[in-house]
Amino acid sequence: MITLRKTIPGLSLLALLSVWQVLATCLNSNNLPTPLIVGSVFWHGCLSGQIPFHLGVTLLRLVVSFSIAMLLGCAIGIVLGRNKKLDAFFDNWLVIFLNIPALVTIILCYVWFGLTEVAAILAVVINKLPNVIVTIREGARTLDQDLLEMASSYRFDKRKTLLHVVWPQLYPYIMGATRSGLALVWKIILVVELLGRSNGMGYQLHLFFQLFDVANILAYTIAFVAFIQLLELLVLKPLDTKAQRWRR
Amino acid sequence: MIAIDIKSKMFPAKGRAGHHLAIADLQLSFNSGEFVCLVGPSGCGKTTLLNIIADLDRDYEGSVSFDLRRSHPKIGYVFQNPRLLPWRTVRENIELAIEGNSSSENIDALLEVMQLTQFQHVYPERLSLGMSRRVAIIRGFAINPDVLLMDEPFVSLDAPTARQVRSLLITLWQQRPHTVLFVTHDLREAISLADRIVFLAAAPMKVVNEIAVSIPRSERDNEQVIEAFRQQLLQDYPELR
C-alpha cells in the first residue's frame, strides 16, 4: 500500500508527459513541440552553458531579493504583530502596497532609479515585502502569551526569547511565507528581467517569444521549475521534518 | 527575607466604576527557606500577587523587596499550566531556564528525585500532565531560586497523582529548602505542605489570618491527621469557612 502511494507522484508525472506527447504528436506544430524535442533543446542549452548562465543570474537575483524581503518582512511583521499602535498606523500602508500591481512597481523603480540591478532587486523586494509582513504579523499576533510570561519570569534575554520561544512559534508562518514567496518572487523576477535587464531567464524568454521559439521557452521553464522542486525536496522538506519532529 | 507592601493594585473595569481595586494595603513577609501556602477564594487576586512578586505585573503602587546582595532576585515560577516549550525536550526545558553554564549534575539529581531521568530526552507532548508538572517543578528548583512561586500547580490532577507529586515536591524542598509561596484554595493541600498558611479574602485582597502548621512533616502523609487539623482550624477560626 505504502509502495503504491510512493509511486503515485511518479506515475502522475508520467501521465502528464504522455498527454503532452500525444497532444504534440496530434497537433504536429512548432507551437507545441514534443517532450523529446524540449528535452533535446534543454540538453543542448545545458551543454552550451546558456541555460546554466541565465538560470544562475536569475537565481542570484532571486536569492538576494528573497533574502532581503524575508529578513525585513520578518522583522517588521514581528514588530507590527506585537505593537498595536504601530500596527494601526501602518495597516493602511500595507493594504496599499499589497494591492499595487507588480508591473507598476517594476516600471516605477526603473523610471526612478534607471535600468540598474539595484532597481530590479528593489522592485522585487517591494512586491514581496508586504506579503511577508502580513503573514508574519498574523503569526506574531498569535504568539502564546503564557510562554512569553514564562520566558520573562525566568529572565530569558531577548536573544534567548526570540530563538527559543518566538521563532519556533513563527516557524509555520515563515515556511508559508517562504513557499509562497519563492513561487511569487521568481515570477516577478522574470517580468523585471523582461522589462529592463540584458540577461537572466526573463530576458531569454522575451528573446524566444520574439522568435516564436516555444521549445526554448519550455526548456527554460522546465529548468527553473525543476530547480524549485529540488529546493523543496532537498532543503525545505528536510528542514520542515527536522523542525516539526517534536509533534506527535 | 521577602517583604511585600502593596498600597494598591487596580484593574480596569466596565461601567462607571472605571477601576476595580484588587489589592489594597497588603503587607506580607516571608522568611528564607519558609514554605508558605496562600489560601483564598477564587478571584481574590492570588495569581495577581504572584505575578507582582515575579515582576510580570508592574502596574501597581507599592514595593516588593528581597533581602539580597544581587540587584535582581532569582524567581522560579511553577504556573497552573506547566508552560513547557513543546519544541524542547524535558532536559532542554530545564537547561534553558538556567542562566549561563548549567550544571549537568544538578539537573541529573533533580530529574532523579522527581523520577524523570528516563524521560529527560522526551518532548513534553509525550508526557502525562503529572509528569509535565514535575518538569515545571524541576525547572523552578534548577535555577536555585530566591523564591519559588507555585500557582495551584496540582489543580486538575487526579487525587493519587496530586498526592504523589506533592510528596515528591516536599522531598525536593527538604533537600533544597528554598522559600516557596504556594497558592491553593484547597485547605487540606495547604496543611499537608505548609510551614505557615496565610488566609486571604477578596475584593480587595486582605489577610484574614496567618497560622503556623504544627504537624510534624513525618505525619503529613496521614490524611486523618490532616483532616483533624483542618476541622480544628475551622472550629477555632470560623471566619475561615
Coordinates of C-alpha atoms in Angstrom, one line a residue:
Chain A
M1 CA 0.0 0.0 0.0
I2 CA 2.8 2.4 1.0
T3 CA 4.8 1.4 -2.1
L4 CA 1.8 2.3 -4.3
R5 CA 1.4 5.6 -2.5
K6 CA 5.1 6.4 -3.1
T7 CA 4.9 5.7 -6.8
I8 CA 1.8 7.9 -7.4
P9 CA 3.7 11.2 -7.9
G10 CA 6.0 9.4 -10.5
L11 CA 3.0 7.9 -12.3
S12 CA 1.2 11.2 -12.3
L13 CA 4.3 12.9 -13.9
L14 CA 4.5 10.2 -16.5
A15 CA 0.8 10.6 -17.3
L16 CA 1.3 14.4 -17.8
L17 CA 4.2 13.7 -20.2
S18 CA 2.1 11.2 -22.1
V19 CA -0.7 13.6 -22.5
W20 CA 1.8 16.2 -23.7
Q21 CA 3.4 13.8 -26.1
V22 CA 0.0 12.7 -27.6
L23 CA -1.2 16.3 -28.0
A24 CA 2.0 17.4 -29.6
T25 CA 2.0 14.5 -32.0
C26 CA -1.6 15.1 -33.0
L27 CA -1.1 18.9 -33.5
N28 CA 2.3 18.4 -35.2
S29 CA 3.0 22.2 -34.8
N30 CA 6.1 24.2 -33.7
N31 CA 3.9 25.9 -31.2
L32 CA 3.8 22.7 -29.1
P33 CA 6.9 20.7 -29.5
T34 CA 7.1 17.1 -28.1
P35 CA 8.7 16.5 -24.7
L36 CA 11.6 14.8 -26.6
I37 CA 12.3 17.9 -28.6
V38 CA 12.1 20.1 -25.5
G39 CA 14.4 17.6 -23.7
S40 CA 16.9 17.8 -26.5
V41 CA 16.8 21.6 -26.5
F42 CA 17.3 21.6 -22.8
W43 CA 20.2 19.3 -23.0
H44 CA 22.0 21.4 -25.7
G45 CA 21.2 24.6 -23.7
C46 CA 22.9 23.0 -20.7
L47 CA 25.9 21.8 -22.8
S48 CA 26.4 25.3 -24.4
G49 CA 26.3 26.9 -20.9
Q50 CA 23.4 29.2 -21.9
I51 CA 20.8 27.7 -19.6
P52 CA 23.1 27.4 -16.5
F53 CA 24.3 31.0 -17.1
H54 CA 20.9 32.6 -17.4
L55 CA 19.4 30.4 -14.7
G56 CA 22.3 31.3 -12.4
V57 CA 21.7 35.0 -13.0
T58 CA 18.0 34.7 -12.2
L59 CA 18.7 32.6 -9.2
L60 CA 21.2 35.1 -7.9
R61 CA 18.6 37.9 -8.2
L62 CA 16.0 35.5 -6.5
V63 CA 18.3 34.8 -3.6
V64 CA 19.2 38.4 -3.0
S65 CA 15.7 39.9 -3.3
F66 CA 14.1 37.0 -1.5
S67 CA 16.5 37.2 1.4
I68 CA 16.1 40.9 1.8
A69 CA 12.3 40.6 1.6
M70 CA 12.2 37.8 4.2
L71 CA 14.6 39.4 6.7
L72 CA 12.9 42.8 6.5
G73 CA 9.4 41.2 6.4
C74 CA 10.0 39.0 9.4
A75 CA 11.4 41.9 11.5
I76 CA 8.6 44.3 10.5
G77 CA 5.9 41.6 10.8
I78 CA 7.0 40.7 14.4
V79 CA 7.0 44.4 15.4
L80 CA 3.6 45.1 13.9
G81 CA 2.2 41.9 15.4
R82 CA 3.3 42.8 18.9
N83 CA 2.6 46.6 18.8
K84 CA -1.0 47.5 18.3
K85 CA -0.4 51.3 17.8
L86 CA 2.3 50.8 15.1
D87 CA 0.1 48.1 13.5
A88 CA -2.9 50.5 13.4
F89 CA -0.6 53.2 11.9
F90 CA 0.9 51.0 9.2
D91 CA -2.1 48.8 8.4
N92 CA -3.3 51.1 5.6
W93 CA 0.2 51.3 4.1
L94 CA 0.2 47.5 3.9
V95 CA -3.1 47.3 2.2
I96 CA -2.0 49.9 -0.4
F97 CA 1.3 48.1 -1.1
L98 CA -0.4 44.7 -1.2
N99 CA -2.7 46.0 -4.0
I100 CA -0.2 47.8 -6.2
P101 CA 0.3 45.7 -9.3
A102 CA 3.8 44.2 -9.6
L103 CA 4.1 45.7 -13.1
V104 CA 3.5 49.2 -11.7
T105 CA 6.2 48.8 -9.1
I106 CA 8.7 47.5 -11.6
I107 CA 8.1 50.3 -14.1
L108 CA 8.3 53.0 -11.3
C109 CA 11.6 51.5 -10.0
Y110 CA 13.1 51.5 -13.5
V111 CA 11.8 55.1 -14.1
W112 CA 13.1 56.4 -10.8
F113 CA 16.4 54.5 -10.4
G114 CA 17.2 53.6 -14.0
L115 CA 17.6 50.2 -15.7
T116 CA 20.0 49.0 -13.0
E117 CA 20.5 45.9 -10.9
V118 CA 19.5 47.8 -7.7
A119 CA 16.3 49.0 -9.3
A120 CA 15.5 45.4 -10.4
I121 CA 16.1 44.0 -6.9
L122 CA 14.3 46.8 -5.2
A123 CA 11.2 46.2 -7.4
V124 CA 11.1 42.5 -6.4
V125 CA 11.6 43.3 -2.7
I126 CA 8.8 46.0 -2.7
N127 CA 6.5 43.4 -4.4
K128 CA 7.2 40.6 -2.0
L129 CA 7.7 42.5 1.3
P130 CA 4.0 43.3 2.1
N131 CA 3.1 39.6 1.8
V132 CA 5.8 38.5 4.2
I133 CA 4.9 41.2 6.7
V134 CA 1.2 40.3 6.6
T135 CA 2.0 36.5 7.1
I136 CA 4.5 37.1 9.9
R137 CA 2.3 39.7 11.6
E138 CA -0.5 37.1 11.8
G139 CA 2.0 34.7 13.4
A140 CA 3.2 37.3 15.9
R141 CA -0.3 38.2 16.9
T142 CA -1.0 34.6 17.9
L143 CA 2.2 34.1 20.0
D144 CA 1.5 32.2 23.2
Q145 CA 1.4 34.8 26.0
D146 CA 1.8 32.2 28.6
L147 CA 5.2 31.1 27.1
L148 CA 6.3 34.7 26.8
E149 CA 5.4 35.2 30.5
M150 CA 7.4 32.1 31.4
A151 CA 10.4 33.4 29.5
S152 CA 10.1 36.7 31.2
S153 CA 9.8 35.2 34.7
Y154 CA 12.9 33.1 34.1
R155 CA 14.7 36.1 32.9
F156 CA 15.3 34.9 29.3
D157 CA 17.2 37.7 27.5
K158 CA 15.9 39.0 24.2
R159 CA 18.1 36.7 22.1
K160 CA 17.0 33.6 24.0
T161 CA 13.3 34.6 23.9
L162 CA 13.5 35.2 20.1
L163 CA 15.4 32.0 19.4
H164 CA 13.6 29.5 21.7
V165 CA 10.2 31.0 22.3
V166 CA 9.2 33.3 19.4
W167 CA 10.9 31.7 16.4
P168 CA 9.5 28.1 16.8
Q169 CA 6.0 29.6 17.1
L170 CA 6.6 31.7 13.9
Y171 CA 8.1 28.8 12.1
P172 CA 5.0 27.6 10.3
Y173 CA 4.3 31.2 9.2
I174 CA 7.8 31.6 8.0
M175 CA 7.7 28.4 6.0
G176 CA 4.4 29.5 4.5
A177 CA 5.9 32.9 3.5
T178 CA 8.9 31.1 2.1
R179 CA 7.0 28.7 -0.1
S180 CA 4.5 31.3 -1.4
G181 CA 7.4 33.8 -1.6
L182 CA 9.5 31.6 -3.8
A183 CA 6.6 30.9 -6.2
L184 CA 5.8 34.6 -6.3
V185 CA 9.3 36.1 -6.4
W186 CA 10.6 34.2 -9.4
K187 CA 7.6 35.1 -11.5
I188 CA 8.2 38.8 -10.7
I189 CA 11.9 38.5 -11.4
L190 CA 11.0 37.2 -14.9
V191 CA 9.0 40.4 -15.6
V192 CA 11.7 42.5 -14.1
E193 CA 14.3 40.9 -16.4
L194 CA 12.0 41.0 -19.4
L195 CA 11.5 44.8 -19.0
G196 CA 14.9 46.0 -18.1
R197 CA 17.8 43.5 -17.9
S198 CA 20.0 42.1 -20.6
N199 CA 20.5 38.7 -19.0
G200 CA 18.5 36.1 -17.0
M201 CA 15.6 33.9 -17.7
G202 CA 13.1 36.7 -18.3
Y203 CA 15.4 38.3 -20.9
Q204 CA 15.9 35.0 -22.6
L205 CA 12.1 34.2 -22.6
H206 CA 11.5 37.6 -24.2
L207 CA 14.0 36.8 -26.9
F208 CA 12.5 33.4 -27.6
F209 CA 9.0 35.0 -27.6
Q210 CA 10.1 37.3 -30.4
L211 CA 11.4 34.3 -32.3
F212 CA 8.4 32.2 -31.5
D213 CA 10.8 29.6 -30.2
V214 CA 8.4 27.6 -27.9
A215 CA 10.8 24.7 -27.4
N216 CA 13.4 27.0 -25.8
I217 CA 10.7 28.8 -23.7
L218 CA 9.6 25.4 -22.4
A219 CA 13.2 24.2 -21.8
Y220 CA 14.0 27.3 -19.7
T221 CA 10.7 26.9 -17.8
I222 CA 11.4 23.3 -17.0
A223 CA 14.9 24.1 -15.8
F224 CA 13.6 26.6 -13.3
V225 CA 10.6 24.6 -12.1
A226 CA 12.9 21.6 -11.7
F227 CA 15.3 23.7 -9.6
I228 CA 12.5 24.9 -7.3
Q229 CA 11.3 21.3 -6.9
L230 CA 14.8 20.2 -6.0
L231 CA 14.9 23.1 -3.5
E232 CA 11.7 21.9 -2.0
L233 CA 12.8 18.3 -1.8
L234 CA 16.4 18.8 -0.7
V235 CA 16.1 21.8 1.6
L236 CA 12.6 22.9 2.6
K237 CA 11.1 19.4 3.3
P238 CA 14.1 18.2 5.4
L239 CA 14.0 21.5 7.3
D240 CA 10.3 21.0 7.9
T241 CA 10.7 17.5 9.1
K242 CA 13.5 18.5 11.5
A243 CA 11.7 21.5 12.9
Q244 CA 8.4 19.5 13.4
R245 CA 9.9 16.4 15.0
W246 CA 8.6 17.4 18.4
R247 CA 5.0 17.0 17.2
R248 CA 3.1 13.8 17.9
Chain B
M1 CA 13.5 37.6 53.6
I2 CA 10.9 39.0 51.3
A3 CA 8.8 42.0 52.2
I4 CA 5.6 42.8 50.3
D5 CA 3.9 46.2 50.8
I6 CA 1.3 46.8 48.1
K7 CA -0.7 50.0 48.5
S8 CA -3.0 49.4 45.6
K9 CA -3.4 47.2 42.6
M10 CA -6.3 48.1 40.2
F11 CA -7.7 46.5 37.1
P12 CA -9.8 48.3 34.5
A13 CA -13.5 47.7 34.9
K14 CA -16.5 48.2 32.8
G15 CA -19.1 50.9 33.5
R16 CA -18.9 53.9 35.8
A17 CA -16.6 52.3 38.3
G18 CA -13.7 52.7 35.9
H19 CA -11.4 50.6 38.1
H20 CA -11.6 47.5 40.2
L21 CA -9.5 47.6 43.3
A22 CA -7.9 44.1 43.5
I23 CA -5.4 44.6 46.3
A24 CA -5.2 47.4 49.0
D25 CA -2.8 47.9 51.8
L26 CA -1.4 44.4 51.8
Q27 CA 1.6 43.7 53.9
L28 CA 3.2 40.3 54.0
S29 CA 6.7 39.0 54.8
F30 CA 8.3 35.6 54.2
N31 CA 11.4 34.1 55.8
S32 CA 14.1 32.5 53.9
G33 CA 13.5 28.8 53.4
E34 CA 9.9 29.0 54.5
F35 CA 7.1 27.1 52.8
V36 CA 4.1 29.3 52.8
C37 CA 0.7 28.5 51.4
L38 CA -1.6 31.3 50.3
V39 CA -5.2 30.2 50.7
G40 CA -8.1 32.2 49.4
P41 CA -11.3 32.0 47.3
S42 CA -11.1 32.1 43.5
G43 CA -10.7 35.6 42.1
C44 CA -9.2 37.1 45.3
G45 CA -6.0 38.0 43.5
K46 CA -3.6 35.2 44.4
T47 CA -2.2 34.9 40.9
T48 CA -2.0 38.7 40.6
L49 CA 0.0 38.8 43.8
L50 CA 2.4 36.1 42.4
N51 CA 2.7 38.0 39.1
I52 CA 3.7 41.1 41.1
I53 CA 6.3 39.2 43.0
A54 CA 7.6 37.7 39.8
D55 CA 7.8 41.2 38.2
L56 CA 5.4 40.2 35.5
D57 CA 3.0 42.8 36.6
R58 CA 4.5 46.2 37.4
D59 CA 1.3 48.2 37.2
Y60 CA 0.7 48.7 41.0
E61 CA 1.6 51.0 43.8
G62 CA 3.9 49.7 46.5
S63 CA 7.0 47.6 46.7
V64 CA 8.3 44.0 46.8
S65 CA 11.8 43.8 48.4
F66 CA 14.2 41.0 48.7
D67 CA 16.9 40.9 51.3
L68 CA 19.7 40.2 48.8
R69 CA 23.1 41.4 47.6
R70 CA 22.2 40.9 44.0
S71 CA 20.2 43.6 42.2
H72 CA 17.7 41.1 40.7
P73 CA 16.2 38.2 42.7
K74 CA 16.1 34.8 41.0
I75 CA 12.5 33.7 40.8
G76 CA 11.2 30.3 39.9
Y77 CA 7.6 30.1 38.8
V78 CA 5.5 27.0 38.5
F79 CA 2.4 28.0 36.7
Q80 CA -1.0 26.3 36.8
N81 CA -0.4 25.2 33.3
P82 CA 3.2 23.8 33.1
R83 CA 4.2 26.2 30.3
L84 CA 6.9 24.0 28.9
L85 CA 8.3 24.7 25.5
P86 CA 6.8 21.9 23.4
W87 CA 9.7 22.0 20.8
R88 CA 12.3 21.4 23.5
T89 CA 12.9 18.1 25.4
V90 CA 12.4 17.8 29.2
R91 CA 16.1 18.4 29.8
E92 CA 16.4 21.3 27.3
N93 CA 13.4 23.0 29.0
I94 CA 15.2 22.8 32.3
E95 CA 18.6 23.9 30.9
L96 CA 17.1 26.9 29.1
A97 CA 15.8 28.3 32.4
I98 CA 19.3 28.3 33.9
E99 CA 21.4 31.3 33.2
G100 CA 24.9 30.8 32.0
N101 CA 26.5 27.4 32.3
S102 CA 24.1 24.8 33.6
S103 CA 25.4 22.1 36.0
S104 CA 24.7 18.8 34.4
E105 CA 24.9 17.0 37.7
N106 CA 22.4 19.4 39.3
I107 CA 19.9 18.6 36.6
D108 CA 20.6 14.9 36.8
A109 CA 20.0 15.0 40.6
L110 CA 16.7 16.9 40.2
L111 CA 15.5 14.5 37.5
E112 CA 16.3 11.6 39.7
V113 CA 14.4 13.0 42.7
M114 CA 11.4 13.7 40.6
Q115 CA 11.7 10.2 38.9
L116 CA 12.0 11.6 35.4
T117 CA 15.5 10.5 34.5
Q118 CA 14.3 8.2 31.8
F119 CA 12.1 10.9 30.3
Q120 CA 14.7 13.6 30.0
H121 CA 15.1 13.4 26.2
V122 CA 11.3 13.2 25.6
Y123 CA 9.2 16.1 24.2
P124 CA 6.6 17.5 26.6
E125 CA 3.7 16.4 24.3
R126 CA 4.5 12.8 25.1
L127 CA 4.3 13.3 28.9
S128 CA 1.3 12.9 31.1
L129 CA 0.0 16.0 32.9
G130 CA 1.5 14.9 36.2
M131 CA 4.9 14.4 34.6
S132 CA 4.7 17.8 32.9
R133 CA 4.0 19.4 36.3
R134 CA 7.1 17.6 37.8
V135 CA 9.2 19.0 35.0
A136 CA 7.9 22.5 35.7
I137 CA 8.8 22.0 39.4
I138 CA 12.3 20.8 38.5
R139 CA 12.7 23.9 36.3
G140 CA 11.7 26.1 39.2
F141 CA 14.2 24.5 41.6
A142 CA 17.0 24.2 39.0
I143 CA 17.7 28.0 38.9
N144 CA 18.4 27.9 42.7
P145 CA 15.7 30.5 43.3
D146 CA 15.4 33.1 46.0
V147 CA 11.7 32.4 45.9
L148 CA 9.7 29.7 44.2
L149 CA 6.2 30.7 43.3
M150 CA 3.7 28.0 42.7
D151 CA 0.3 28.9 41.4
E152 CA -2.1 26.0 42.1
P153 CA 0.3 23.6 40.3
F154 CA -1.7 20.5 41.1
V155 CA -5.1 21.6 40.0
S156 CA -6.8 19.2 37.6
L157 CA -4.6 16.3 38.7
D158 CA -6.4 13.3 40.0
A159 CA -6.1 12.7 43.7
P160 CA -3.5 9.9 43.7
T161 CA -1.3 11.8 41.2
A162 CA -1.6 15.0 43.1
R163 CA -0.6 13.2 46.3
Q164 CA 2.4 11.6 44.6
V165 CA 3.6 14.9 43.1
R166 CA 3.1 16.7 46.5
S167 CA 5.2 14.1 48.2
L168 CA 8.0 14.5 45.5
L169 CA 7.8 18.2 45.9
I170 CA 8.3 18.0 49.7
T171 CA 11.2 15.5 49.2
L172 CA 12.9 18.0 46.8
W173 CA 12.2 21.0 49.0
Q174 CA 13.6 19.3 52.1
Q175 CA 16.8 18.7 50.1
R176 CA 16.8 22.3 48.8
P177 CA 14.9 24.4 51.2
H178 CA 14.2 27.5 49.1
T179 CA 11.4 29.9 50.1
V180 CA 8.2 28.7 48.5
L181 CA 5.0 30.6 48.1
F182 CA 2.3 28.1 47.1
V183 CA -1.1 29.3 46.1
T184 CA -4.1 27.0 46.6
H185 CA -7.7 27.0 47.5
D186 CA -7.6 23.5 49.0
L187 CA -7.1 23.8 52.7
R188 CA -6.1 20.1 53.0
E189 CA -3.3 20.6 50.5
A190 CA -2.1 23.7 52.3
I191 CA -2.0 21.8 55.6
S192 CA -0.1 18.9 54.1
L193 CA 2.6 21.2 52.6
A194 CA 3.0 24.5 54.5
D195 CA 5.0 25.7 57.4
R196 CA 2.6 28.6 57.6
I197 CA -0.7 29.3 56.0
V198 CA -1.8 32.8 55.0
F199 CA -5.6 33.1 54.6
L200 CA -6.7 35.7 52.2
A201 CA -10.1 37.4 51.5
A202 CA -11.2 39.0 48.3
A203 CA -12.3 42.5 47.0
P204 CA -9.8 43.9 47.8
M205 CA -7.4 41.2 48.9
K206 CA -6.6 41.3 52.6
V207 CA -5.0 38.9 55.1
V208 CA -7.7 37.2 57.2
N209 CA -5.4 35.2 59.3
E210 CA -1.9 33.5 59.4
I211 CA -1.5 30.1 61.0
A212 CA 1.6 28.0 61.6
V213 CA 1.1 24.3 60.8
S214 CA 2.3 22.4 63.8
I215 CA 2.0 18.9 62.4
P216 CA 5.4 17.2 62.1
R217 CA 6.5 16.6 58.5
S218 CA 6.7 12.9 59.1
E219 CA 2.9 12.8 59.8
R220 CA 1.8 14.9 56.9
D221 CA 1.1 11.8 54.7
N222 CA -1.6 10.7 57.1
E223 CA -4.9 12.0 55.8
Q224 CA -6.7 11.6 59.2
V225 CA -4.1 13.8 60.9
I226 CA -4.6 16.5 58.1
E227 CA -8.4 16.3 58.3
A228 CA -8.3 16.5 62.2
F229 CA -6.1 19.6 61.9
R230 CA -8.4 21.1 59.3
Q231 CA -11.5 20.5 61.5
Q232 CA -9.8 22.1 64.5
L233 CA -8.8 25.0 62.4
L234 CA -12.3 25.7 61.2
Q235 CA -13.6 25.3 64.7
D236 CA -11.1 27.7 66.2
Y237 CA -11.4 30.3 63.3
P238 CA -15.0 30.2 61.9
E239 CA -14.2 33.1 59.7
L240 CA -12.1 30.8 57.5
R241 CA -15.1 28.8 56.4

